[in-house]
PDB file of C-alpha atoms and ligand atoms in Angstrom:
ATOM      1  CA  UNK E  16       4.504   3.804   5.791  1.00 90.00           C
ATOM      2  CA  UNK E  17       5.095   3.197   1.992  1.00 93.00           C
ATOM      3  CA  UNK E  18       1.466   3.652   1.414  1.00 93.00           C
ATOM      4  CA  UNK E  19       1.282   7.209   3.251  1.00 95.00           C
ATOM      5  CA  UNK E  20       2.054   8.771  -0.271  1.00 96.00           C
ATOM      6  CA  UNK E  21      -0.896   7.915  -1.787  1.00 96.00           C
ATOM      7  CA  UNK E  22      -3.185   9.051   1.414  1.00 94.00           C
ATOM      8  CA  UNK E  23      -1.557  12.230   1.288  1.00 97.00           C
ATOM      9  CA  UNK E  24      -2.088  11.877  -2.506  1.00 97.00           C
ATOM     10  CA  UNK E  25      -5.776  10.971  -2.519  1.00 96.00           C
ATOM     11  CA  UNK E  26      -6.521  13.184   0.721  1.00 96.00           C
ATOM     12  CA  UNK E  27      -5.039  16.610  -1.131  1.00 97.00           C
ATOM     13  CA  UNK E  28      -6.738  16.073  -4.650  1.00 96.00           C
ATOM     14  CA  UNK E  29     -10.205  14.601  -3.429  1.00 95.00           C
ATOM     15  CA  UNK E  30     -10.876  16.914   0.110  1.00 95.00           C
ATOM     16  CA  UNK E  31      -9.097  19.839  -0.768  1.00 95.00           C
ATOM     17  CA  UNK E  32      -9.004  20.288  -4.689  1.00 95.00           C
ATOM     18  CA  UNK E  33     -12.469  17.917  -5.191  1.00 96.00           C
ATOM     19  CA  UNK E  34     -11.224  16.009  -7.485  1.00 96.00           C
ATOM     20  CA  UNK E  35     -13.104  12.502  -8.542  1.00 95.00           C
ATOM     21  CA  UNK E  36     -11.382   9.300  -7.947  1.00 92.00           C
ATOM     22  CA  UNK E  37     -10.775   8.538 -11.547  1.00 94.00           C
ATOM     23  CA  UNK E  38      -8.711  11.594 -12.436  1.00 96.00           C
ATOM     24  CA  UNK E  39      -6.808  11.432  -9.013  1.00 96.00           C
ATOM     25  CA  UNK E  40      -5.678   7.832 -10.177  1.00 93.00           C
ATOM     26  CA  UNK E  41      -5.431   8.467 -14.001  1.00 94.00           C
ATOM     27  CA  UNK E  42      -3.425  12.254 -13.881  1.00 95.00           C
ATOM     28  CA  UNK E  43      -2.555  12.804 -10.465  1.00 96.00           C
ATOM     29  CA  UNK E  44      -0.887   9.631  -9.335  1.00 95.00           C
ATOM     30  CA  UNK E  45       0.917   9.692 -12.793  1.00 95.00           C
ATOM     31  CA  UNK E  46       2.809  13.219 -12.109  1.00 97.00           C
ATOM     32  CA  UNK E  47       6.085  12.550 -11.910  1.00 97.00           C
ATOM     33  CA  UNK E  48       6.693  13.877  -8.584  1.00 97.00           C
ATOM     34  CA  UNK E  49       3.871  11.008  -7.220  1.00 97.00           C
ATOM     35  CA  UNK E  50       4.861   8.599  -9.216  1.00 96.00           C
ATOM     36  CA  UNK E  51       8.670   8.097  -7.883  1.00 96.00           C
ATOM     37  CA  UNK E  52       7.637   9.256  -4.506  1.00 97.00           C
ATOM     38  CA  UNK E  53       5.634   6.318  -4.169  1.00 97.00           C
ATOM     39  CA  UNK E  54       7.727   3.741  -6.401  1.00 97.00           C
ATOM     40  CA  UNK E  55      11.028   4.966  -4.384  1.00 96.00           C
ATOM     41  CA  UNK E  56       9.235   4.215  -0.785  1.00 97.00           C
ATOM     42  CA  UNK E  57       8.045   0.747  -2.466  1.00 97.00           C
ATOM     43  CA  UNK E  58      11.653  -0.031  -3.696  1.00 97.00           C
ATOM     44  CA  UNK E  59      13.194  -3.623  -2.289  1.00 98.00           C
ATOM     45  CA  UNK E  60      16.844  -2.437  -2.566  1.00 98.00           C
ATOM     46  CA  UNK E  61      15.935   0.816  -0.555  1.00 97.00           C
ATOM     47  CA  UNK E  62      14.167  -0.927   2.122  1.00 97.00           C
ATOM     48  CA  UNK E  63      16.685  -3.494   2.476  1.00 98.00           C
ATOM     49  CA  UNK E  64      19.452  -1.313   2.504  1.00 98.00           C
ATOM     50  CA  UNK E  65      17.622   1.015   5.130  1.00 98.00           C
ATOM     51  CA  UNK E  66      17.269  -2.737   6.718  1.00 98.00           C
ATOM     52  CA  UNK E  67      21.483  -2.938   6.387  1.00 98.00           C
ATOM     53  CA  UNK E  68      21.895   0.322   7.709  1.00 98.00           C
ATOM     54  CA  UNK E  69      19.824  -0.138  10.820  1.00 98.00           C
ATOM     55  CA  UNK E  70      21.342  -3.131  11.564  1.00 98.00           C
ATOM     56  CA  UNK E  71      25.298  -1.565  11.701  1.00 98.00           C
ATOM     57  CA  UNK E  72      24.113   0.971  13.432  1.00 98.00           C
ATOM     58  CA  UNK E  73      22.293  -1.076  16.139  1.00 98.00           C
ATOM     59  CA  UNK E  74      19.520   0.676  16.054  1.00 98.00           C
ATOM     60  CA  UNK E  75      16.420  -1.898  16.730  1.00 98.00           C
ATOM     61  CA  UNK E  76      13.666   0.901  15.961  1.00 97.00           C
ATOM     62  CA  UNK E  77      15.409   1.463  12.628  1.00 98.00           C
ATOM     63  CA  UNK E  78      15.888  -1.788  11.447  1.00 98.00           C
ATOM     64  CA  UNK E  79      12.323  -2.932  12.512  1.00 97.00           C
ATOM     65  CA  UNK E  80      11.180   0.453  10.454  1.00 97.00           C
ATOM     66  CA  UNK E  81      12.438  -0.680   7.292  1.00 97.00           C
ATOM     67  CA  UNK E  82      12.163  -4.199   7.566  1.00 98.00           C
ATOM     68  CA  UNK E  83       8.333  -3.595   8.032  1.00 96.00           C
ATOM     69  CA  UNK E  84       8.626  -1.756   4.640  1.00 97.00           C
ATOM     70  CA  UNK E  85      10.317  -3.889   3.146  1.00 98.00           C
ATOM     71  CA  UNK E  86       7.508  -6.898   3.989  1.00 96.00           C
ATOM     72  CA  UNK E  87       5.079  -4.270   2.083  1.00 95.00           C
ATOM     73  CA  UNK E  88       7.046  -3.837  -0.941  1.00 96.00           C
ATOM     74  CA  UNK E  89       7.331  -7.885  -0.809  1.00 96.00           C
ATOM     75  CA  UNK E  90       3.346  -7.876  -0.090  1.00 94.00           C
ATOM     76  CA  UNK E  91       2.645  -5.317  -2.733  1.00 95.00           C
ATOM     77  CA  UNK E  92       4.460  -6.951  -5.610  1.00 95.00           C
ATOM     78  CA  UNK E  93       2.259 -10.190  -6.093  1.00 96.00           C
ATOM     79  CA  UNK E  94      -1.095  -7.965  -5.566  1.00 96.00           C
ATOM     80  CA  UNK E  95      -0.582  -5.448  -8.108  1.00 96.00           C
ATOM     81  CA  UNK E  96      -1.447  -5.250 -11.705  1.00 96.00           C
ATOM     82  CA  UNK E  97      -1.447  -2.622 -14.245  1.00 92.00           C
ATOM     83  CA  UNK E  98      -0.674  -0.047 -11.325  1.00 92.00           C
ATOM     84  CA  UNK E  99       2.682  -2.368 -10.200  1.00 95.00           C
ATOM     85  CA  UNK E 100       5.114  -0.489  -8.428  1.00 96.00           C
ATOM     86  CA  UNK E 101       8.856  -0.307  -9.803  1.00 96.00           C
ATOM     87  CA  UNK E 102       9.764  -2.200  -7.025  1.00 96.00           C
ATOM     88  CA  UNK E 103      13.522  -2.233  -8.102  1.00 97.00           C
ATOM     89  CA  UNK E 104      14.294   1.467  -8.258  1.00 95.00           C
ATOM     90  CA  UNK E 105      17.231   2.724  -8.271  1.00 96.00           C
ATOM     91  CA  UNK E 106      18.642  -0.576 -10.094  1.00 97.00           C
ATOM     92  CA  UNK E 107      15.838  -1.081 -12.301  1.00 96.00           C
ATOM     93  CA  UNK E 108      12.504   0.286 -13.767  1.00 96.00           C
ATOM     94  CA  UNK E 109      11.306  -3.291 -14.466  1.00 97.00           C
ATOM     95  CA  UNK E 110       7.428  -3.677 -13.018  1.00 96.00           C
ATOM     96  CA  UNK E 111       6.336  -7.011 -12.417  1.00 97.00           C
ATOM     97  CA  UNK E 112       2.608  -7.145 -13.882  1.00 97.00           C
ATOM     98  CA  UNK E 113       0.706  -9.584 -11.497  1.00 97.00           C
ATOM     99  CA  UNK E 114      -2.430 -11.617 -12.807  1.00 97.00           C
ATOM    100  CA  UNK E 115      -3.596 -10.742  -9.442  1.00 97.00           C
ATOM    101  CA  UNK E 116      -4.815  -7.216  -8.354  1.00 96.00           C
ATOM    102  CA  UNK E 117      -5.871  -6.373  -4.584  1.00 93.00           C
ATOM    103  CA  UNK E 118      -8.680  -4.102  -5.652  1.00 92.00           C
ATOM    104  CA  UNK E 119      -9.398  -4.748  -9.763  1.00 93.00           C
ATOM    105  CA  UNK E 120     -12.248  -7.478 -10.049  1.00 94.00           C
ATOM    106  CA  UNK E 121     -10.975  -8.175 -13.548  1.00 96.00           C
ATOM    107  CA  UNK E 122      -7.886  -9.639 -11.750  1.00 97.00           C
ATOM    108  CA  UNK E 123      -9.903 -11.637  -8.895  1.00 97.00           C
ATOM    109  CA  UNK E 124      -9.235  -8.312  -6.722  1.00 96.00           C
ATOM    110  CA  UNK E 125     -12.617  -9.537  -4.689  1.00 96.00           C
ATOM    111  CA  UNK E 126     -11.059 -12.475  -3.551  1.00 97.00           C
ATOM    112  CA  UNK E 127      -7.715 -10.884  -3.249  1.00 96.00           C
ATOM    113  CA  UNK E 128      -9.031  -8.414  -0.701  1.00 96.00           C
ATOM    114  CA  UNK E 129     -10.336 -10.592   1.238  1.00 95.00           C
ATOM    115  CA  UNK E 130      -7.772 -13.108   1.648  1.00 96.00           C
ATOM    116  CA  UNK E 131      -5.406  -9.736   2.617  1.00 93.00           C
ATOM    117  CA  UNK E 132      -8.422  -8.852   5.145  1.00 93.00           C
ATOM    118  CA  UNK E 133      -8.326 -12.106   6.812  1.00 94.00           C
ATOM    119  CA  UNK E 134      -4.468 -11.962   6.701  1.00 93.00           C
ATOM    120  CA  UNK E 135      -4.594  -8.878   8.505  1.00 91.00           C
ATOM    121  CA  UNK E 136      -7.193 -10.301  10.943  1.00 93.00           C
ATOM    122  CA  UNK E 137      -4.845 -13.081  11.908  1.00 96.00           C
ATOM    123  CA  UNK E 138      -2.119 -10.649  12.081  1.00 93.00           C
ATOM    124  CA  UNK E 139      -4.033  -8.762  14.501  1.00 94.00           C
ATOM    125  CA  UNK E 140      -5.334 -11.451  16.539  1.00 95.00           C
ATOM    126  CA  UNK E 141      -1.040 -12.312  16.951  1.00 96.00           C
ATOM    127  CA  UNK E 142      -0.562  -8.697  17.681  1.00 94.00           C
ATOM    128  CA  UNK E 143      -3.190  -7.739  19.845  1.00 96.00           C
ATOM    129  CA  UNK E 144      -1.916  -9.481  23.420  1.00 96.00           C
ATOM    130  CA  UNK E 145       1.687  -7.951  22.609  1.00 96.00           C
ATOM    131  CA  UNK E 146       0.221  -4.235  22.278  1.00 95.00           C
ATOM    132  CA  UNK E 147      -1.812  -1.840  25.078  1.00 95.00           C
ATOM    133  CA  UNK E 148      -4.363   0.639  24.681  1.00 94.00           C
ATOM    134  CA  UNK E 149      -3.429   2.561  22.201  1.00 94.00           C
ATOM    135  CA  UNK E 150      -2.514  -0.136  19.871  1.00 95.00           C
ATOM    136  CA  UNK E 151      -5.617  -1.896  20.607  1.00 96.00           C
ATOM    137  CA  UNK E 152      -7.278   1.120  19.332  1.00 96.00           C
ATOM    138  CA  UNK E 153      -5.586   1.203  16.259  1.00 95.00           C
ATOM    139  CA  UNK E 154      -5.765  -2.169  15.405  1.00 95.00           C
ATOM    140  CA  UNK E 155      -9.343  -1.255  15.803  1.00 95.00           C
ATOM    141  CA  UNK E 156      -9.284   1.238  13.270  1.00 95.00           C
ATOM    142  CA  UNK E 157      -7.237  -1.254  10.665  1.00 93.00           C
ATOM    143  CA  UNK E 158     -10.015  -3.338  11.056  1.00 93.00           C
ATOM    144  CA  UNK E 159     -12.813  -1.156  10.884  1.00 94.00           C
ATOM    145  CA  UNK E 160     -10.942   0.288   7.545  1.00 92.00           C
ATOM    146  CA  UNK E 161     -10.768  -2.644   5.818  1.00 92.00           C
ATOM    147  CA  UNK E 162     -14.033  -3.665   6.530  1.00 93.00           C
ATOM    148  CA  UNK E 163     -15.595  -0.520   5.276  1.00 94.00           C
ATOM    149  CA  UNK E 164     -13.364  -0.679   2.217  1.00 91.00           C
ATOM    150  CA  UNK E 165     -14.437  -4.025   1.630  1.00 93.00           C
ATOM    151  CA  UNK E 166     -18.053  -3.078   1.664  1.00 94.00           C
ATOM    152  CA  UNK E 167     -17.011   0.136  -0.606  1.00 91.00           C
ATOM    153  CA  UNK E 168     -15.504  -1.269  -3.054  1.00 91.00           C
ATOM    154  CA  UNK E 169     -17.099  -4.509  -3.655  1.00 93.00           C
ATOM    155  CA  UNK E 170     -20.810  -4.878  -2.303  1.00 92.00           C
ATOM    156  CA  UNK E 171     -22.210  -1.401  -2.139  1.00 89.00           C
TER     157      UNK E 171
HETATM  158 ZN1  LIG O 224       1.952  -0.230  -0.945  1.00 90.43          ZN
END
């Protein structure tokens, strides 16, 4: 969920206004608007306090909710570089500059990506006898994703 930002983000500028990756990621992810959209849903103290909430209220599907956000904000931190997240917000604007980037080959983002691919591959494979149909079918799709990503961004 922290992530859907940035497909609603990329999906808006590239399909309906046509713009080209570089100026969606240089001038429209920069607008302030994006910018603490997506740094507020990435924020530790948010998630964990949506965690603290969910838990004295009881309420399982909330908890579990924000708890899985607050895993991506943890996964996110070591895996981004010059595009960190402010992962502290509303506390602090500090970003945490990573040597390691999940997509940027100048910071080993082609080995990064595929260590998270495999990750996500085991995570499936843990997933995939606890889930039916439906959830086979979108752990499917995660799959296929990456894959094609993968290929996208690195080999083609
Ligand atoms: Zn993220």
């Amino acid at each position: 969920m922290p992530d859907v930002p940035i497909v609603v983000l990329y999906v808006s500028e590239h399909y309906l206004r046509g713009l080209p990756d570089e100026r969606i990621w240089s001038e429209s992810y920069q607008k302030p608007f994006w910018i603490n959209l997506i740094h507020g849903v990435h924020s530790v103290p948010l998630t964990l306090l949506g965690v603290l909430v969910g838990l004295g209220l009881a309420a399982p599907e909330l908890t579990a909710f924000f708890a899985s956000a607050l895993l991506h904000a943890l996964e996110d931190l070591p895996v981004h570089n010059r595009d960190a997240h402010r992962h502290f917000l509303p506390l602090s604007h500090y970003r945490f500059i990573s040597p390691l980037s999940y997509w940027d080959v100048a910071h080993h983002g082609k080995t990064v990506a595929l260590v998270e691919a495999l990750l996500v591959l085991v995570a499936a494979g843990f997933i995939w006898p606890r889930v039916s149909t439906p959830g086979h079918a979108a752990l499917v799709a995660v799959g296929v994703w990456y894959a094609f990503n993968y290929w996208k961004t690195f080999l083609r």
